[in-house]
PDB file of C-alpha atoms in Angstrom:
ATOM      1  CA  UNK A   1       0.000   0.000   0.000  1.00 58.00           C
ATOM      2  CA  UNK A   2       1.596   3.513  -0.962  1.00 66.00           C
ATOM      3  CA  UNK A   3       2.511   5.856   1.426  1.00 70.00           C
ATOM      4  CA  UNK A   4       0.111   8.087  -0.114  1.00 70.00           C
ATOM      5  CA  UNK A   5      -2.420   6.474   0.434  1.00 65.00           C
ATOM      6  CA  UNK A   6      -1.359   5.636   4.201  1.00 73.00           C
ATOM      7  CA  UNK A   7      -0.506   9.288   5.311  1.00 82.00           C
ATOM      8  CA  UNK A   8      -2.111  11.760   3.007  1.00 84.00           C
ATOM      9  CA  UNK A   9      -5.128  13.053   5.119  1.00 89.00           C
ATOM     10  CA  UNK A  10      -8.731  14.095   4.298  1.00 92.00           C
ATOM     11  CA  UNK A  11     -10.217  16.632   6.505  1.00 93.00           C
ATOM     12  CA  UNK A  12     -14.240  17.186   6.221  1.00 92.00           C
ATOM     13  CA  UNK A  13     -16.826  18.745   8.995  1.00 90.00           C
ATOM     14  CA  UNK A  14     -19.951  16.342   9.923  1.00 87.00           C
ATOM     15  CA  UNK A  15     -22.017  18.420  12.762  1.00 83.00           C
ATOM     16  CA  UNK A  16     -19.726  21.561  13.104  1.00 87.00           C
ATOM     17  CA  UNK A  17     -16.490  18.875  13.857  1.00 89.00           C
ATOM     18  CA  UNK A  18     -13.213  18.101  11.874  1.00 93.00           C
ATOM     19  CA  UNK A  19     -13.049  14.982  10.668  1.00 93.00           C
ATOM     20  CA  UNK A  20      -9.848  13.647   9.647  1.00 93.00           C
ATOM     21  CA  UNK A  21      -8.942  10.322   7.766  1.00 92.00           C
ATOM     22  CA  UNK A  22      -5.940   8.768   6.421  1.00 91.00           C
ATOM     23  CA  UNK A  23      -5.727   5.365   4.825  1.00 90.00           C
ATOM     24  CA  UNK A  24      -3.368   3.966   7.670  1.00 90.00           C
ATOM     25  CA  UNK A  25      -6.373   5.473  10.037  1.00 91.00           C
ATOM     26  CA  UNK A  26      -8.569   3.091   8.434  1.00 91.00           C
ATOM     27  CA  UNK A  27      -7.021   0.193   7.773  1.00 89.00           C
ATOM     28  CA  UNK A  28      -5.954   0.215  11.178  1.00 89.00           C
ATOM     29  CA  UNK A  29      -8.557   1.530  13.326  1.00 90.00           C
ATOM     30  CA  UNK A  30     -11.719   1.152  11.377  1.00 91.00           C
ATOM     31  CA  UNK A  31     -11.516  -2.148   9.673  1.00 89.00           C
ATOM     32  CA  UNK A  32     -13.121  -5.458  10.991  1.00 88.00           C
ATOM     33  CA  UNK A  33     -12.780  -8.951   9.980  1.00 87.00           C
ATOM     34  CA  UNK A  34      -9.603 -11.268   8.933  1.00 86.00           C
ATOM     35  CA  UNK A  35      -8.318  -9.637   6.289  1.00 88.00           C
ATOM     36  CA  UNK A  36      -6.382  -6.919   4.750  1.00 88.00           C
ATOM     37  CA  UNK A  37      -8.133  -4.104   2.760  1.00 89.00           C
ATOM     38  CA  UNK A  38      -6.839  -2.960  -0.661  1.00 89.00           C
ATOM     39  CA  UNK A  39      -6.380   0.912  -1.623  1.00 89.00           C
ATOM     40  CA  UNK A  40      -9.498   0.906  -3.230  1.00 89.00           C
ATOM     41  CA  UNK A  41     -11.716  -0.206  -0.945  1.00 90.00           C
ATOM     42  CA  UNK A  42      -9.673   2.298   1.679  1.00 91.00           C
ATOM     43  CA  UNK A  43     -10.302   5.078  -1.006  1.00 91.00           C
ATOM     44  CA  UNK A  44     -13.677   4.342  -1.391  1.00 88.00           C
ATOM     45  CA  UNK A  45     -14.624   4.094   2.331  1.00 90.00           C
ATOM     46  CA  UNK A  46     -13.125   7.852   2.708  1.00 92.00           C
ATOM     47  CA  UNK A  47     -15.242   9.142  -0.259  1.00 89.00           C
ATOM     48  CA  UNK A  48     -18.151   7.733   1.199  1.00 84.00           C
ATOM     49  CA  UNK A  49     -17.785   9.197   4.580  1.00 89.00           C
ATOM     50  CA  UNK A  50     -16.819  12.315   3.269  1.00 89.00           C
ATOM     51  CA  UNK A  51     -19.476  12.778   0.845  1.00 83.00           C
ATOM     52  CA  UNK A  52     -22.441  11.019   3.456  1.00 81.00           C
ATOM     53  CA  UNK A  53     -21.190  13.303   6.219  1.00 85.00           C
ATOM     54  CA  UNK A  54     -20.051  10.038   8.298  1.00 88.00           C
ATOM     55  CA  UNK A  55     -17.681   9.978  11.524  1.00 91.00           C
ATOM     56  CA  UNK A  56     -15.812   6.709  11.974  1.00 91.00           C
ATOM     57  CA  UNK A  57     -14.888   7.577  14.916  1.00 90.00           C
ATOM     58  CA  UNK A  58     -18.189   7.645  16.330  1.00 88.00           C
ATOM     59  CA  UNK A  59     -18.505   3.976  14.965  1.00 86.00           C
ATOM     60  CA  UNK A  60     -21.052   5.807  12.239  1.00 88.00           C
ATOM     61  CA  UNK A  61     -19.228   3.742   9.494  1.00 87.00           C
ATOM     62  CA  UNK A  62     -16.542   1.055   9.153  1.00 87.00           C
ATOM     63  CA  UNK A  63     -15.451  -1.302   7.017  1.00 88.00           C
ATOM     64  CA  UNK A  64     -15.464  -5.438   6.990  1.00 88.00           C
ATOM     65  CA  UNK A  65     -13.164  -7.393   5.348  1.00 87.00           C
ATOM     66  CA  UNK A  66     -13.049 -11.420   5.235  1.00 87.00           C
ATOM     67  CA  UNK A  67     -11.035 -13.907   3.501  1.00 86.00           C
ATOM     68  CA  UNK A  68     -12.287 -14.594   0.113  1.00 84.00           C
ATOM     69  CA  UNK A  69     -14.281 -11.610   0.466  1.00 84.00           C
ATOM     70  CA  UNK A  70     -14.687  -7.847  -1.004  1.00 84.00           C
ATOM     71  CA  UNK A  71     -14.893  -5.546   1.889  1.00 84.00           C
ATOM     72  CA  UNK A  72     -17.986  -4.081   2.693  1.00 83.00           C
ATOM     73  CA  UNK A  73     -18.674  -0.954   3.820  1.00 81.00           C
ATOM     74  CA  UNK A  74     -21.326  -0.641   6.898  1.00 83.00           C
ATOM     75  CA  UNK A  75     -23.385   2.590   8.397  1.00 83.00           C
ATOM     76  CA  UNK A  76     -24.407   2.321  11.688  1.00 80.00           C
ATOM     77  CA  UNK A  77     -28.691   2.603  12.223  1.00 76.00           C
ATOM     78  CA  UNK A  78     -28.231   5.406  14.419  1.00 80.00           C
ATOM     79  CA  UNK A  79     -26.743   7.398  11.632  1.00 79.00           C
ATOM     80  CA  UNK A  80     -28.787   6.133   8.877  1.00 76.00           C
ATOM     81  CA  UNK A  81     -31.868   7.000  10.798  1.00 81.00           C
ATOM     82  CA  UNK A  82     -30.588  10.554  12.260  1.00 82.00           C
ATOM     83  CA  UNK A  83     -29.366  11.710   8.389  1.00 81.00           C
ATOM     84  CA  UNK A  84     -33.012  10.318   7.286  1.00 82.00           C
ATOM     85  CA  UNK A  85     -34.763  12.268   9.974  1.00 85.00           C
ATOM     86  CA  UNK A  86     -32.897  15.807   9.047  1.00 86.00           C
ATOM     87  CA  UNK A  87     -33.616  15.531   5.805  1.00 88.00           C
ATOM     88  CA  UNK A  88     -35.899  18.709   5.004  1.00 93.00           C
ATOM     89  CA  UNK A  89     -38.824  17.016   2.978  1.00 93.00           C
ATOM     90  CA  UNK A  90     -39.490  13.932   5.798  1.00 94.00           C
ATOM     91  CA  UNK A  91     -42.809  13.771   7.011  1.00 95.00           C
ATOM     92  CA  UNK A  92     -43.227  10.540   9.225  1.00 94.00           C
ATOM     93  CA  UNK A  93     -42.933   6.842   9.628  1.00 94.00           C
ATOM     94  CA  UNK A  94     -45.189   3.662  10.270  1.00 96.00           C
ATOM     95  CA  UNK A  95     -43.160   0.516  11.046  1.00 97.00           C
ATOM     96  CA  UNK A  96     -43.992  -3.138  12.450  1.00 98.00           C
ATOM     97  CA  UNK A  97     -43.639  -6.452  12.212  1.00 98.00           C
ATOM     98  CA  UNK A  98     -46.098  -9.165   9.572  1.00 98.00           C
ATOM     99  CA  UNK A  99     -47.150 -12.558  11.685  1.00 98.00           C
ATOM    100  CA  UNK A 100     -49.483 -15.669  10.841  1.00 97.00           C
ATOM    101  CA  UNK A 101     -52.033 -15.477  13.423  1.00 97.00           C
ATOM    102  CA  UNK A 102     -54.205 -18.591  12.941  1.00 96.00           C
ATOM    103  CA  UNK A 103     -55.727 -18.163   8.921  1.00 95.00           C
ATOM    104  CA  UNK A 104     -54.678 -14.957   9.072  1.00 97.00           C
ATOM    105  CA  UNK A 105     -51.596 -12.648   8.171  1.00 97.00           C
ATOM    106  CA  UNK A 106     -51.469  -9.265  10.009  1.00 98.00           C
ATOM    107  CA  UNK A 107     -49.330  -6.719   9.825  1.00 97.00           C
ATOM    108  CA  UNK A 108     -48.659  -5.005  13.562  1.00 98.00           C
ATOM    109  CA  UNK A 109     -47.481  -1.446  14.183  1.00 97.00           C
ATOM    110  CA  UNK A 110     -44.640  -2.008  16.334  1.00 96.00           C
ATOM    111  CA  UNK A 111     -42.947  -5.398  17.676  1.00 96.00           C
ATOM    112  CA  UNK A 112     -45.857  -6.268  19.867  1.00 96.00           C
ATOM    113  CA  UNK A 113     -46.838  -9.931  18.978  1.00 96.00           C
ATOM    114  CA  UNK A 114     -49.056 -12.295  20.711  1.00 96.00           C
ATOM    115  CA  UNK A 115     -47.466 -15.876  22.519  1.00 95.00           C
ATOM    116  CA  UNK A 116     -48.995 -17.621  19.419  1.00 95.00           C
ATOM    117  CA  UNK A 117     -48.076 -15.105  16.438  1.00 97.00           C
ATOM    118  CA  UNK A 118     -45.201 -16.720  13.727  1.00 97.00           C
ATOM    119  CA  UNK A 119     -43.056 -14.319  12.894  1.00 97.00           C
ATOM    120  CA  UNK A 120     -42.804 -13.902   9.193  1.00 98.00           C
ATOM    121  CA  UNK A 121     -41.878 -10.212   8.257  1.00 97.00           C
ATOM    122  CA  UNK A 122     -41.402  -6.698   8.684  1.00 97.00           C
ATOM    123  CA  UNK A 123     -42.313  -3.388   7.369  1.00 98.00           C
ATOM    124  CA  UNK A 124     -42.521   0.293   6.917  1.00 97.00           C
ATOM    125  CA  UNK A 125     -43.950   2.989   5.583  1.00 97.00           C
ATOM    126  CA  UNK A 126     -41.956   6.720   5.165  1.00 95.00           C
ATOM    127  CA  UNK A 127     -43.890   9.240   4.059  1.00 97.00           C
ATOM    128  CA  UNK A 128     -42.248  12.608   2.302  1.00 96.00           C
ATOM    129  CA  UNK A 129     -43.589  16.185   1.633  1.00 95.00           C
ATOM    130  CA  UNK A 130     -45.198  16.467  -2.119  1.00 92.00           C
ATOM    131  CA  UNK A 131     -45.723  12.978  -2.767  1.00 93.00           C
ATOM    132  CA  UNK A 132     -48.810  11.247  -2.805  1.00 93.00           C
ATOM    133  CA  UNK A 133     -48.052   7.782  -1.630  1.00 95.00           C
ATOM    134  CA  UNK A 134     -45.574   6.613   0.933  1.00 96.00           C
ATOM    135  CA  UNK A 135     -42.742   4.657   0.041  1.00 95.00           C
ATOM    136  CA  UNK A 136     -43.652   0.888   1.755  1.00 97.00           C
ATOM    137  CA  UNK A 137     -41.686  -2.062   2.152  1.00 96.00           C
ATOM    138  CA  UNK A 138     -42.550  -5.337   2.866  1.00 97.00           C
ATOM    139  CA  UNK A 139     -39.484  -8.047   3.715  1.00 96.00           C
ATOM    140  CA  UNK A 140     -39.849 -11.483   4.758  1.00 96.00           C
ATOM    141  CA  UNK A 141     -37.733 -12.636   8.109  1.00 95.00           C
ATOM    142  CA  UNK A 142     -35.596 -15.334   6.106  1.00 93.00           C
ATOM    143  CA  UNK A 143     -33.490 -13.380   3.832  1.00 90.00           C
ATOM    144  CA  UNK A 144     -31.916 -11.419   7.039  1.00 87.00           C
ATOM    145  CA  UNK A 145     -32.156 -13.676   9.705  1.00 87.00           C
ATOM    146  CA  UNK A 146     -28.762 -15.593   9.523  1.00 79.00           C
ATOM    147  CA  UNK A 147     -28.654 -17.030  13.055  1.00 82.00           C
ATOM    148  CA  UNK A 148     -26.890 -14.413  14.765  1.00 81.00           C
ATOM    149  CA  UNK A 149     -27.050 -13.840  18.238  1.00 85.00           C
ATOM    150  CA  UNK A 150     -28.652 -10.450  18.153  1.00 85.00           C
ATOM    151  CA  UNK A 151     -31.347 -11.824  15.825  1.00 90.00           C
ATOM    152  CA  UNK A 152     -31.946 -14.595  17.774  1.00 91.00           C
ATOM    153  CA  UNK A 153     -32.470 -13.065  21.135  1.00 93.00           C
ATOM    154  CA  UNK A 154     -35.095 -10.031  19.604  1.00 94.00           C
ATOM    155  CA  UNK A 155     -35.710 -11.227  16.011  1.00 95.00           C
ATOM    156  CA  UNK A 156     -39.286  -9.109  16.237  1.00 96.00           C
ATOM    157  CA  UNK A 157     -37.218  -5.663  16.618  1.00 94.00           C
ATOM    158  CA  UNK A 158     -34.188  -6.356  14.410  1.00 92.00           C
ATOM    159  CA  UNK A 159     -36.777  -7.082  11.107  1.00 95.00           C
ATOM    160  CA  UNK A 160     -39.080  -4.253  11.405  1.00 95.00           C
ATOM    161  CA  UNK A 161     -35.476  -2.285  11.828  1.00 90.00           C
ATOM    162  CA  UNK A 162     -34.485  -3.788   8.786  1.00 91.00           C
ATOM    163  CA  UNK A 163     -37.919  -3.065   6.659  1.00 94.00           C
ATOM    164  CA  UNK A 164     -37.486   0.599   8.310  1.00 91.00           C
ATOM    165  CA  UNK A 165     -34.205   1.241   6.922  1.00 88.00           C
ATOM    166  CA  UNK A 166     -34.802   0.092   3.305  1.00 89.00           C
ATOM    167  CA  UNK A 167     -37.798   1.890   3.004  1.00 91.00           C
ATOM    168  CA  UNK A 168     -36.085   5.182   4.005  1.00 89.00           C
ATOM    169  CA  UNK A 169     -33.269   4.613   1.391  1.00 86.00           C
ATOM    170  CA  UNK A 170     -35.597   4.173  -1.281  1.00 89.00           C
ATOM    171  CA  UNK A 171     -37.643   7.531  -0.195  1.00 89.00           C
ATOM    172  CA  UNK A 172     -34.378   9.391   0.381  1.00 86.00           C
ATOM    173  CA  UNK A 173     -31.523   7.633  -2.807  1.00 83.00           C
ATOM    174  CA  UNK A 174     -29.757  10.820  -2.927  1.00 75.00           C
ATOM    175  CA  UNK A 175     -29.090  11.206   0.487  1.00 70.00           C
ATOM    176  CA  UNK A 176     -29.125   6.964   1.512  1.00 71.00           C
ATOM    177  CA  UNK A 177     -28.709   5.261  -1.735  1.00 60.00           C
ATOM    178  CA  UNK A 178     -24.772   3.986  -1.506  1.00 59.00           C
ATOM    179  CA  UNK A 179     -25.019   3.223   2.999  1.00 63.00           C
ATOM    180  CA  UNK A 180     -25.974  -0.099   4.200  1.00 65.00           C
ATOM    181  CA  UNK A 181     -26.484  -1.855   7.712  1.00 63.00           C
ATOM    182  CA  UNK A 182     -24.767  -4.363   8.926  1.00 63.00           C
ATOM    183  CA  UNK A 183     -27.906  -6.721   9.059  1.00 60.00           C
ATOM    184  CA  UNK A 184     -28.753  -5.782   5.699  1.00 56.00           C
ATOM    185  CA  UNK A 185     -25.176  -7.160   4.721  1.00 55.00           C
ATOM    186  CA  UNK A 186     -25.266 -10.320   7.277  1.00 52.00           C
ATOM    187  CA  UNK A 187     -22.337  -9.542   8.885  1.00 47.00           C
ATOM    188  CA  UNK A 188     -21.809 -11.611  12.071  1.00 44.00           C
ATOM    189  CA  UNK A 189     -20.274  -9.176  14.412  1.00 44.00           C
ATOM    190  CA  UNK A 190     -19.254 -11.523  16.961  1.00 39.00           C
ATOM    191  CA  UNK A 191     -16.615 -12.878  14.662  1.00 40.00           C
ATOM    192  CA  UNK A 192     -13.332 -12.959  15.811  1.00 40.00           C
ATOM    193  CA  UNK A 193     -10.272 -12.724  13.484  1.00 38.00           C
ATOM    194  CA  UNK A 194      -8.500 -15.073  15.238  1.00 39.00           C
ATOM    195  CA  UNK A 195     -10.681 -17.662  16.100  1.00 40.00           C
ATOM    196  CA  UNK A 196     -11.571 -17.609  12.579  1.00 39.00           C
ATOM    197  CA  UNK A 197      -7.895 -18.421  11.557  1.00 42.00           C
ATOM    198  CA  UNK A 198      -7.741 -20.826  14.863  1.00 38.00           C
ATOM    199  CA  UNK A 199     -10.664 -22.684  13.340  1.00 41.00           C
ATOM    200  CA  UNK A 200      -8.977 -23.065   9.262  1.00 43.00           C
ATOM    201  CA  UNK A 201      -6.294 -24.063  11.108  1.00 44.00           C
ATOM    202  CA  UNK A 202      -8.177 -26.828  12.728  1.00 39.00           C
ATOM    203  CA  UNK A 203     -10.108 -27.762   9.816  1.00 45.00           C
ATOM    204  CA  UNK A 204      -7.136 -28.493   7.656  1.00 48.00           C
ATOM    205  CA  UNK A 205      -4.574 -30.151  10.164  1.00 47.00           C
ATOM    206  CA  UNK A 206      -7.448 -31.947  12.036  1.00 45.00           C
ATOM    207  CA  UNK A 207      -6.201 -36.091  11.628  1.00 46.00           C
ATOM    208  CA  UNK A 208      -3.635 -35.293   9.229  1.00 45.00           C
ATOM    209  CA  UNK A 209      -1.541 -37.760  11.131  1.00 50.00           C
ATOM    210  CA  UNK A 210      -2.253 -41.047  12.083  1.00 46.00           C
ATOM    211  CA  UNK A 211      -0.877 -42.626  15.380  1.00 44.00           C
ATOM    212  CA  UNK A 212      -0.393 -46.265  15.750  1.00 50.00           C
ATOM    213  CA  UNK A 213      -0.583 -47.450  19.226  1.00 45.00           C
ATOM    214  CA  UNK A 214      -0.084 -51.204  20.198  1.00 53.00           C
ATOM    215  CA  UNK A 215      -2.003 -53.088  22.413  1.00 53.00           C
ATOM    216  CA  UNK A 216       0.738 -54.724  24.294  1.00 54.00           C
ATOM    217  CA  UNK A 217       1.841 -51.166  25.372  1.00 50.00           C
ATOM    218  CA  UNK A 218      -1.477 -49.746  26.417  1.00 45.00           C
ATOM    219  CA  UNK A 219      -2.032 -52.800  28.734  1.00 52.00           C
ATOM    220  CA  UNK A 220       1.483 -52.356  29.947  1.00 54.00           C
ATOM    221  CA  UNK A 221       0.584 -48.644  31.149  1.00 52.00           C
ATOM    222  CA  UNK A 222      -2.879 -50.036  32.670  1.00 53.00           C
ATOM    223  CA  UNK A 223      -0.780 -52.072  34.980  1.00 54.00           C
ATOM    224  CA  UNK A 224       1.407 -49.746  35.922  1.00 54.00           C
ATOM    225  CA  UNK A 225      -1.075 -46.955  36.581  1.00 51.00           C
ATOM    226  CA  UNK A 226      -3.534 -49.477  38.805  1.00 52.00           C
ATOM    227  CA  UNK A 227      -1.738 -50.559  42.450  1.00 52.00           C
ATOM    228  CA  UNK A 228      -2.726 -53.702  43.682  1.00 51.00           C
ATOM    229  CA  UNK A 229      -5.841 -53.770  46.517  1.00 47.00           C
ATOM    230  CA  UNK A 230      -3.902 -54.755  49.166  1.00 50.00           C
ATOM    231  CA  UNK A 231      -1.396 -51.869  48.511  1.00 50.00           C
ATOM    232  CA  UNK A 232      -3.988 -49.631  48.632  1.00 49.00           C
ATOM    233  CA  UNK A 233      -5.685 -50.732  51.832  1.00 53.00           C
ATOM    234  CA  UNK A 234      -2.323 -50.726  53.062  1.00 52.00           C
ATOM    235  CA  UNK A 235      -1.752 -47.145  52.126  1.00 51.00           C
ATOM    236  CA  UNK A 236      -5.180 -45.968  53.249  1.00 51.00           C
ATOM    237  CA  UNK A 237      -5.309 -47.119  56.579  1.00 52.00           C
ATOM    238  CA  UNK A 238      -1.369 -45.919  57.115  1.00 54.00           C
ATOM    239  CA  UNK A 239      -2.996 -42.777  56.262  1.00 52.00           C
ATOM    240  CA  UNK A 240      -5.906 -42.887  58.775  1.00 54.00           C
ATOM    241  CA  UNK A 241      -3.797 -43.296  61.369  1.00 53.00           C
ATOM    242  CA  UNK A 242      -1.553 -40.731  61.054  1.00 53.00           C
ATOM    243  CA  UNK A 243      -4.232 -38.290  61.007  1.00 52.00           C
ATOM    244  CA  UNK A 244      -5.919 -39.940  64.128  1.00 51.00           C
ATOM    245  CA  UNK A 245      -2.656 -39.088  65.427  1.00 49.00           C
ATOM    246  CA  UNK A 246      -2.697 -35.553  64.722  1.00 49.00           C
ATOM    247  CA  UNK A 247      -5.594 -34.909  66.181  1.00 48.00           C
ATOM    248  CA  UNK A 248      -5.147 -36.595  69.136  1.00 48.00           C
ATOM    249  CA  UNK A 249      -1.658 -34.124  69.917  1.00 45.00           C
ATOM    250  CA  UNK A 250      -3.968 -31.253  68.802  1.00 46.00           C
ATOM    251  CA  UNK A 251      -6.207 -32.294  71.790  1.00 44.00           C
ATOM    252  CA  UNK A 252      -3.685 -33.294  74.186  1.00 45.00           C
ATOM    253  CA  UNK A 253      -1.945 -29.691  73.387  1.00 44.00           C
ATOM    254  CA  UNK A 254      -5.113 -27.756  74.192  1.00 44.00           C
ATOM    255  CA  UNK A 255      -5.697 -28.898  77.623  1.00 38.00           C
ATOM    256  CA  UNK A 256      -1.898 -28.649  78.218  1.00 41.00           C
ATOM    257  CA  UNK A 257      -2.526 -24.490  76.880  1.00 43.00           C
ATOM    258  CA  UNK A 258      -5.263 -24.328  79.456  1.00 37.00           C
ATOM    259  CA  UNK A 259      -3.644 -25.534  82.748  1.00 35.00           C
ATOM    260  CA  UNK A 260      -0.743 -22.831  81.930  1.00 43.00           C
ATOM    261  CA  UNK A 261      -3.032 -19.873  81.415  1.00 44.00           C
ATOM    262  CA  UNK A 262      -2.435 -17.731  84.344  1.00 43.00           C
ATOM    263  CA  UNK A 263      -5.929 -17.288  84.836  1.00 39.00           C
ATOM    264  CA  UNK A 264      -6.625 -21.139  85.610  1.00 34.00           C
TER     265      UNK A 264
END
């Protein structure tokens, strides 16, 4: 990677701050996964920050890059939904969640459900000044639900999210069109670099080797590891006695204490 690249800095405001990024910044402060990122993906991860009004630092944006993998650039909710909000010509949202309640499919404003309501879907509604329909989207729960813990613990909340956030890109392209969330792009944030390589690792070296063992030696070490019974009785009550012993001078040694205290 040049040194260009690395060191050369590019300074925007987002909210009346300096922002100020380098490629070395990035690729080693703001980059997730296993792998190393290439100039372009650096260069376009600075573009897009700069020209969305992002700050990296406030873990608004970063990047994710995995073996066998282009890197994929991620926006945070919290920023996707606060740019949406300030934009001039929004005028409201309606989101919720779509079950299978008995015969029936429902959609529910919210992520209120009842005990026996399947899950199926999300969606949303965002409505904008001077136009005469809202923008709606309806997604179904299996093409983002990959397993992951935060999906698995509140999977009612993290779809009508989801159905929220692609609805306000589509009323808003100029503003949301190139910024994605990590749940829209399935990216398992749990995932640790190293366990990942740990577990490859594994994987290919697991019984690369085989170990011949004969049976004459592994009854050998069974003998030698098991003492006779009588050894051990022996042993056991040799044992026993010493600690009768021991607590027998521990007694003999208190009432010994007590006859010398000068208050007897």
């Amino acid at each position: 990677m040049s040194s260009e690249i690395l060191n050369k800095p590019v300074v925007y405001e987002v909210n009346g701050q300096e922002v100020k990024l380098t490629g070395g910044m990035v690729k080693n402060y703001l980059t997730r996964g296993n792998d190393t990122v290439s100039e372009q993906e650096i260069v376009m991860f600075i573009n897009l920050c700069k020209y969305q009004k992002l700050n990296p630092f406030l873990n608004e944006a970063y990047l994710v890059k995995f073996k066998g993998a282009p890197a994929q650039l991620i926006t945070s909710k919290e920023a996707y939904m606060k740019r949406a909000f300030d934009h001039p010509k929004f005028d409201g949202i309606r989101a919720g969640i779509i079950v299978q309640r008995g015969e029936e499919t429902l959609e529910l404003e919210g992520s209120f459900s009842l005990p026996g309501d399947q899950l199926l879907g999300g969606w949303a509604e965002v409505y904008v000044k001077d136009k005469k329909y809202p923008y709606i989207t309806k997604i179904n729960i299996d093409e983002f639900n990959k397993g992951q813990a935060t999906w698995k613990a509140m999977p009612k909340t993290m779809i009508r999210k989801t159905a929220l956030v692609q609805a306000l890109r589509e009323a808003f392209p100029d503003n949301l069109g190139a910024m994605y969330t990590d749940d829209e792009q399935g990216i398992v944030k749990e995932t640790n670099s190293v366990e990942v390589e740990v577990a490859e690792e594994i994987q290919q070296n697991a019984n690369s080797q085989v170990i011949d063992i004969e049976e004459d030696e592994i009854t050998e070490e069974n003998n030698q590891k098991q003492p006779r019974k009588d050894e051990s009785q022996r042993t056991a009550a040799g044992s026993q006695n010493r600690n009768q012993g021991q607590h027998n001078a521990g007694k003999q040694q208190s009432v010994k204490d007590l006859y010398e205290d000068p208050g007897f």
